[in-house]
PDB file of C-alpha atoms in Angstrom:
ATOM      1  CA  MET A   1     -69.255  98.633 164.124  1.00  0.00           C
ATOM      2  CA  THR A   2     -65.310  97.692 165.868  1.00  0.00           C
ATOM      3  CA  SER A   3     -64.084  94.199 164.545  1.00  0.00           C
ATOM      4  CA  LYS A   4     -65.127  92.124 167.821  1.00  0.00           C
ATOM      5  CA  LYS A   5     -68.862  93.129 167.437  1.00  0.00           C
ATOM      6  CA  HIS A   6     -68.298  92.016 163.539  1.00  0.00           C
ATOM      7  CA  LYS A   7     -66.707  88.762 164.608  1.00  0.00           C
ATOM      8  CA  VAL A   8     -69.541  88.298 167.454  1.00  0.00           C
ATOM      9  CA  ALA A   9     -72.582  89.231 164.811  1.00  0.00           C
ATOM     10  CA  ALA A  10     -70.782  86.856 161.845  1.00  0.00           C
ATOM     11  CA  ARG A  11     -70.248  83.772 164.560  1.00  0.00           C
ATOM     12  CA  VAL A  12     -74.511  84.582 165.219  1.00  0.00           C
ATOM     13  CA  ILE A  13     -75.457  84.446 162.055  1.00  0.00           C
ATOM     14  CA  LEU A  14     -73.321  81.396 160.861  1.00  0.00           C
ATOM     15  CA  PHE A  15     -74.673  79.709 164.350  1.00  0.00           C
ATOM     16  CA  CYS A  16     -78.072  80.304 163.054  1.00  0.00           C
ATOM     17  CA  LEU A  17     -78.020  79.771 159.334  1.00  0.00           C
ATOM     18  CA  LEU A  18     -76.640  76.519 160.164  1.00  0.00           C
ATOM     19  CA  LEU A  19     -79.133  75.703 162.327  1.00  0.00           C
ATOM     20  CA  SER A  20     -82.232  73.715 160.898  1.00  0.00           C
ATOM     21  CA  GLY A  21     -84.493  75.000 162.582  1.00  0.00           C
ATOM     22  CA  CYS A  22     -85.155  76.184 166.610  1.00  0.00           C
ATOM     23  CA  SER A  23     -88.267  72.956 166.793  1.00  0.00           C
ATOM     24  CA  GLU A  24     -90.251  70.806 165.090  1.00  0.00           C
ATOM     25  CA  MET A  25     -92.960  73.554 163.842  1.00  0.00           C
ATOM     26  CA  ASN A  26     -95.258  72.950 161.020  1.00  0.00           C
ATOM     27  CA  GLU A  27     -93.199  71.965 157.931  1.00  0.00           C
ATOM     28  CA  ASN A  28     -95.936  71.233 155.522  1.00  0.00           C
ATOM     29  CA  SER A  29     -96.580  74.008 153.501  1.00  0.00           C
ATOM     30  CA  ALA A  30    -100.400  72.874 152.615  1.00  0.00           C
ATOM     31  CA  ASP A  31    -101.202  74.086 156.169  1.00  0.00           C
ATOM     32  CA  ALA A  32     -99.429  77.102 156.281  1.00  0.00           C
ATOM     33  CA  PRO A  33    -101.280  80.218 156.568  1.00  0.00           C
ATOM     34  CA  VAL A  34    -100.834  83.230 154.023  1.00  0.00           C
ATOM     35  CA  ARG A  35     -98.909  86.055 155.569  1.00  0.00           C
ATOM     36  CA  SER A  36     -96.226  88.965 153.606  1.00  0.00           C
ATOM     37  CA  SER A  37     -92.952  88.428 154.571  1.00  0.00           C
ATOM     38  CA  SER A  38     -92.582  92.031 156.061  1.00  0.00           C
ATOM     39  CA  GLU A  39     -95.296  90.871 158.580  1.00  0.00           C
ATOM     40  CA  MET A  40     -93.741  87.876 159.913  1.00  0.00           C
ATOM     41  CA  GLN A  41     -90.446  89.365 159.842  1.00  0.00           C
ATOM     42  CA  ASP A  42     -91.759  92.441 161.877  1.00  0.00           C
ATOM     43  CA  GLU A  43     -93.726  90.005 164.169  1.00  0.00           C
ATOM     44  CA  VAL A  44     -90.648  87.463 164.696  1.00  0.00           C
ATOM     45  CA  GLU A  45     -88.464  91.246 165.481  1.00  0.00           C
ATOM     46  CA  LYS A  46     -91.855  91.655 168.387  1.00  0.00           C
ATOM     47  CA  VAL A  47     -90.849  88.296 169.846  1.00  0.00           C
ATOM     48  CA  SER A  48     -87.267  88.984 170.222  1.00  0.00           C
ATOM     49  CA  GLY A  49     -87.770  91.932 171.834  1.00  0.00           C
ATOM     50  CA  SER A  50     -90.210  90.112 174.404  1.00  0.00           C
ATOM     51  CA  ILE A  51     -87.226  87.536 174.950  1.00  0.00           C
ATOM     52  CA  LEU A  52     -84.663  90.198 175.038  1.00  0.00           C
ATOM     53  CA  GLU A  53     -87.110  91.689 178.119  1.00  0.00           C
ATOM     54  CA  ILE A  54     -87.246  88.652 180.012  1.00  0.00           C
ATOM     55  CA  LEU A  55     -83.133  88.058 179.558  1.00  0.00           C
ATOM     56  CA  SER A  56     -83.249  91.823 181.924  1.00  0.00           C
ATOM     57  CA  LEU A  57     -79.591  92.216 180.634  1.00  0.00           C
ATOM     58  CA  LYS A  58     -77.257  95.692 180.136  1.00  0.00           C
ATOM     59  CA  ALA A  59     -75.931  94.041 177.462  1.00  0.00           C
ATOM     60  CA  LYS A  60     -74.254  94.674 174.018  1.00  0.00           C
ATOM     61  CA  MET A  61     -76.354  92.945 171.245  1.00  0.00           C
ATOM     62  CA  THR A  62     -75.543  92.029 167.252  1.00  0.00           C
ATOM     63  CA  GLU A  63     -77.574  94.104 165.157  1.00  0.00           C
ATOM     64  CA  ALA A  64     -78.976  91.280 162.894  1.00  0.00           C
ATOM     65  CA  GLY A  65     -82.504  92.003 161.550  1.00  0.00           C
ATOM     66  CA  ALA A  66     -85.045  89.262 161.096  1.00  0.00           C
ATOM     67  CA  MET A  67     -84.602  87.529 157.775  1.00  0.00           C
ATOM     68  CA  ILE A  68     -86.739  84.872 155.468  1.00  0.00           C
ATOM     69  CA  SER A  69     -85.659  81.270 154.615  1.00  0.00           C
ATOM     70  CA  PRO A  70     -87.320  78.364 153.231  1.00  0.00           C
ATOM     71  CA  CYS A  71     -89.260  75.530 154.683  1.00  0.00           C
ATOM     72  CA  GLU A  72     -90.252  72.482 152.307  1.00  0.00           C
ATOM     73  CA  GLY A  73     -92.935  72.600 149.394  1.00  0.00           C
ATOM     74  CA  GLY A  74     -92.639  76.585 148.545  1.00  0.00           C
ATOM     75  CA  ALA A  75     -93.320  78.068 152.260  1.00  0.00           C
ATOM     76  CA  TYR A  76     -91.306  80.237 154.008  1.00  0.00           C
ATOM     77  CA  ARG A  77     -90.252  81.076 157.502  1.00  0.00           C
ATOM     78  CA  ALA A  78     -88.683  84.031 159.101  1.00  0.00           C
ATOM     79  CA  HIS A  79     -86.257  83.935 161.627  1.00  0.00           C
ATOM     80  CA  HIS A  80     -83.987  86.480 163.781  1.00  0.00           C
ATOM     81  CA  PRO A  81     -80.753  85.418 164.975  1.00  0.00           C
ATOM     82  CA  TRP A  82     -79.021  87.691 167.689  1.00  0.00           C
ATOM     83  CA  GLY A  83     -76.798  87.739 170.109  1.00  0.00           C
ATOM     84  CA  VAL A  84     -76.003  89.829 173.346  1.00  0.00           C
ATOM     85  CA  TYR A  85     -72.543  89.939 175.177  1.00  0.00           C
ATOM     86  CA  GLY A  86     -70.823  92.016 177.525  1.00  0.00           C
ATOM     87  CA  PRO A  87     -72.157  91.347 181.294  1.00  0.00           C
ATOM     88  CA  PRO A  88     -70.160  88.551 183.180  1.00  0.00           C
ATOM     89  CA  ALA A  89     -70.799  84.774 182.418  1.00  0.00           C
ATOM     90  CA  LYS A  90     -72.608  84.695 185.725  1.00  0.00           C
ATOM     91  CA  ASP A  91     -74.953  87.413 184.739  1.00  0.00           C
ATOM     92  CA  LEU A  92     -76.018  85.377 181.233  1.00  0.00           C
ATOM     93  CA  GLU A  93     -76.302  81.963 183.152  1.00  0.00           C
ATOM     94  CA  GLU A  94     -78.792  84.622 185.607  1.00  0.00           C
ATOM     95  CA  ALA A  95     -80.262  85.223 182.271  1.00  0.00           C
ATOM     96  CA  MET A  96     -80.878  82.064 181.493  1.00  0.00           C
ATOM     97  CA  ASP A  97     -82.250  80.891 184.451  1.00  0.00           C
ATOM     98  CA  ARG A  98     -85.041  84.167 183.993  1.00  0.00           C
ATOM     99  CA  LEU A  99     -85.999  82.604 180.647  1.00  0.00           C
ATOM    100  CA  ARG A 100     -86.524  78.745 182.238  1.00  0.00           C
ATOM    101  CA  ILE A 101     -89.014  80.470 184.658  1.00  0.00           C
ATOM    102  CA  GLN A 102     -90.607  83.033 182.787  1.00  0.00           C
ATOM    103  CA  LEU A 103     -91.028  81.433 179.304  1.00  0.00           C
ATOM    104  CA  PRO A 104     -93.879  79.264 180.728  1.00  0.00           C
ATOM    105  CA  GLU A 105     -95.013  81.968 182.626  1.00  0.00           C
ATOM    106  CA  ASN A 106     -95.554  83.620 179.460  1.00  0.00           C
ATOM    107  CA  GLY A 107     -97.273  81.042 177.734  1.00  0.00           C
ATOM    108  CA  TRP A 108     -94.024  79.294 176.060  1.00  0.00           C
ATOM    109  CA  LYS A 109     -94.107  75.427 176.572  1.00  0.00           C
ATOM    110  CA  ILE A 110     -89.924  74.199 176.653  1.00  0.00           C
ATOM    111  CA  VAL A 111     -89.624  71.556 174.656  1.00  0.00           C
ATOM    112  CA  LYS A 112     -85.940  71.382 175.245  1.00  0.00           C
ATOM    113  CA  ASP A 113     -83.464  72.332 178.384  1.00  0.00           C
ATOM    114  CA  GLY A 114     -80.115  71.149 178.502  1.00  0.00           C
ATOM    115  CA  PRO A 115     -76.696  70.700 177.067  1.00  0.00           C
ATOM    116  CA  ASP A 116     -76.929  71.293 172.912  1.00  0.00           C
ATOM    117  CA  ASP A 117     -75.392  69.051 170.414  1.00  0.00           C
ATOM    118  CA  SER A 118     -71.680  70.782 170.034  1.00  0.00           C
ATOM    119  CA  ARG A 119     -68.504  69.676 171.395  1.00  0.00           C
ATOM    120  CA  ALA A 120     -68.896  72.167 174.247  1.00  0.00           C
ATOM    121  CA  LYS A 121     -72.359  70.861 175.452  1.00  0.00           C
ATOM    122  CA  SER A 122     -73.521  74.281 175.808  1.00  0.00           C
ATOM    123  CA  PRO A 123     -76.518  75.025 177.631  1.00  0.00           C
ATOM    124  CA  GLN A 124     -79.650  75.129 175.445  1.00  0.00           C
ATOM    125  CA  ILE A 125     -82.998  76.111 176.539  1.00  0.00           C
ATOM    126  CA  VAL A 126     -85.854  75.548 173.290  1.00  0.00           C
ATOM    127  CA  ALA A 127     -89.649  76.723 173.588  1.00  0.00           C
ATOM    128  CA  ASP A 128     -92.428  76.961 171.464  1.00  0.00           C
ATOM    129  CA  SER A 129     -95.330  79.983 171.779  1.00  0.00           C
ATOM    130  CA  ALA A 130     -98.767  78.210 172.979  1.00  0.00           C
ATOM    131  CA  ASP A 131     -99.851  79.065 169.229  1.00  0.00           C
ATOM    132  CA  GLY A 132     -97.649  76.973 167.767  1.00  0.00           C
ATOM    133  CA  LYS A 133     -96.585  80.718 165.716  1.00  0.00           C
ATOM    134  CA  PHE A 134     -93.241  80.830 167.014  1.00  0.00           C
ATOM    135  CA  SER A 135     -90.321  79.290 168.252  1.00  0.00           C
ATOM    136  CA  VAL A 136     -87.067  80.687 170.504  1.00  0.00           C
ATOM    137  CA  ASP A 137     -83.517  78.988 170.665  1.00  0.00           C
ATOM    138  CA  ALA A 138     -81.800  80.317 173.494  1.00  0.00           C
ATOM    139  CA  ARG A 139     -77.723  79.106 174.036  1.00  0.00           C
ATOM    140  CA  PHE A 140     -75.468  80.311 176.691  1.00  0.00           C
ATOM    141  CA  HIS A 141     -71.247  80.290 175.550  1.00  0.00           C
ATOM    142  CA  GLY A 142     -69.453  80.427 178.872  1.00  0.00           C
ATOM    143  CA  ARG A 143     -65.768  81.675 178.332  1.00  0.00           C
ATOM    144  CA  GLN A 144     -63.780  79.833 176.143  1.00  0.00           C
ATOM    145  CA  SER A 145     -60.403  80.384 175.046  1.00  0.00           C
ATOM    146  CA  ASP A 146     -60.491  84.007 174.390  1.00  0.00           C
ATOM    147  CA  ASP A 147     -64.233  84.205 173.353  1.00  0.00           C
ATOM    148  CA  PRO A 148     -66.329  86.216 175.520  1.00  0.00           C
ATOM    149  CA  ALA A 149     -69.125  84.903 177.468  1.00  0.00           C
ATOM    150  CA  GLN A 150     -72.664  85.280 175.389  1.00  0.00           C
ATOM    151  CA  LEU A 151     -76.485  84.184 174.880  1.00  0.00           C
ATOM    152  CA  GLU A 152     -77.291  83.467 171.016  1.00  0.00           C
ATOM    153  CA  VAL A 153     -80.985  83.407 170.526  1.00  0.00           C
ATOM    154  CA  THR A 154     -83.177  82.467 167.373  1.00  0.00           C
ATOM    155  CA  VAL A 155     -86.447  83.223 167.151  1.00  0.00           C
ATOM    156  CA  GLN A 156     -88.441  81.658 164.614  1.00  0.00           C
ATOM    157  CA  SER A 157     -91.741  81.535 162.858  1.00  0.00           C
ATOM    158  CA  ALA A 158     -93.651  78.765 162.181  1.00  0.00           C
ATOM    159  CA  CYS A 159     -93.956  78.284 157.975  1.00  0.00           C
ATOM    160  CA  PHE A 160     -96.141  80.354 155.698  1.00  0.00           C
ATOM    161  CA  ARG A 161     -96.868  80.927 152.174  1.00  0.00           C
ATOM    162  CA  PRO A 162     -96.185  84.349 150.815  1.00  0.00           C
ATOM    163  CA  GLU A 163     -98.916  86.484 149.231  1.00  0.00           C
ATOM    164  CA  SER A 164     -98.391  86.772 146.083  1.00  0.00           C
ATOM    165  CA  GLY A 165     -94.770  88.882 145.102  1.00  0.00           C
ATOM    166  CA  SER A 166     -93.749  88.803 148.943  1.00  0.00           C
ATOM    167  CA  THR A 167     -90.900  86.846 148.875  1.00  0.00           C
ATOM    168  CA  SER A 168     -87.827  88.087 150.598  1.00  0.00           C
TER     169      SER A 168
END
């Protein structure tokens, strides 16, 4: 991986670790289903694949895999931060438009579509799956300083209680 790819991957991971969550999904660990961590990571990566298909871009992608992070009360969630970069900003903006149209067509409810809270006010789409098990947060970062335009995406599961011996 080149130094530039490392920089982009590190920015995506740091950005996503700073997020408290994609949207307000179940935080009550008493109601959280029991699932294995590896199963949840696999499911989140599968959902990421479906989001990537909607984006329909010929682009470079960061290589971070799904991770487990704590929810409140001893529960956990799987999250998969990743990003795409390389195409012109116009192509990435069109990919955001495809998300805006196709997420609802594929059973997702868009809960936010507008600028994020950053100083740059980057365009952001946050959507929850119809079953409430997953959330996606996509942000478009246009060309700022010397950084290339990119889409940062985080797919996250609802909270779950791990099977015995199944934490991270």
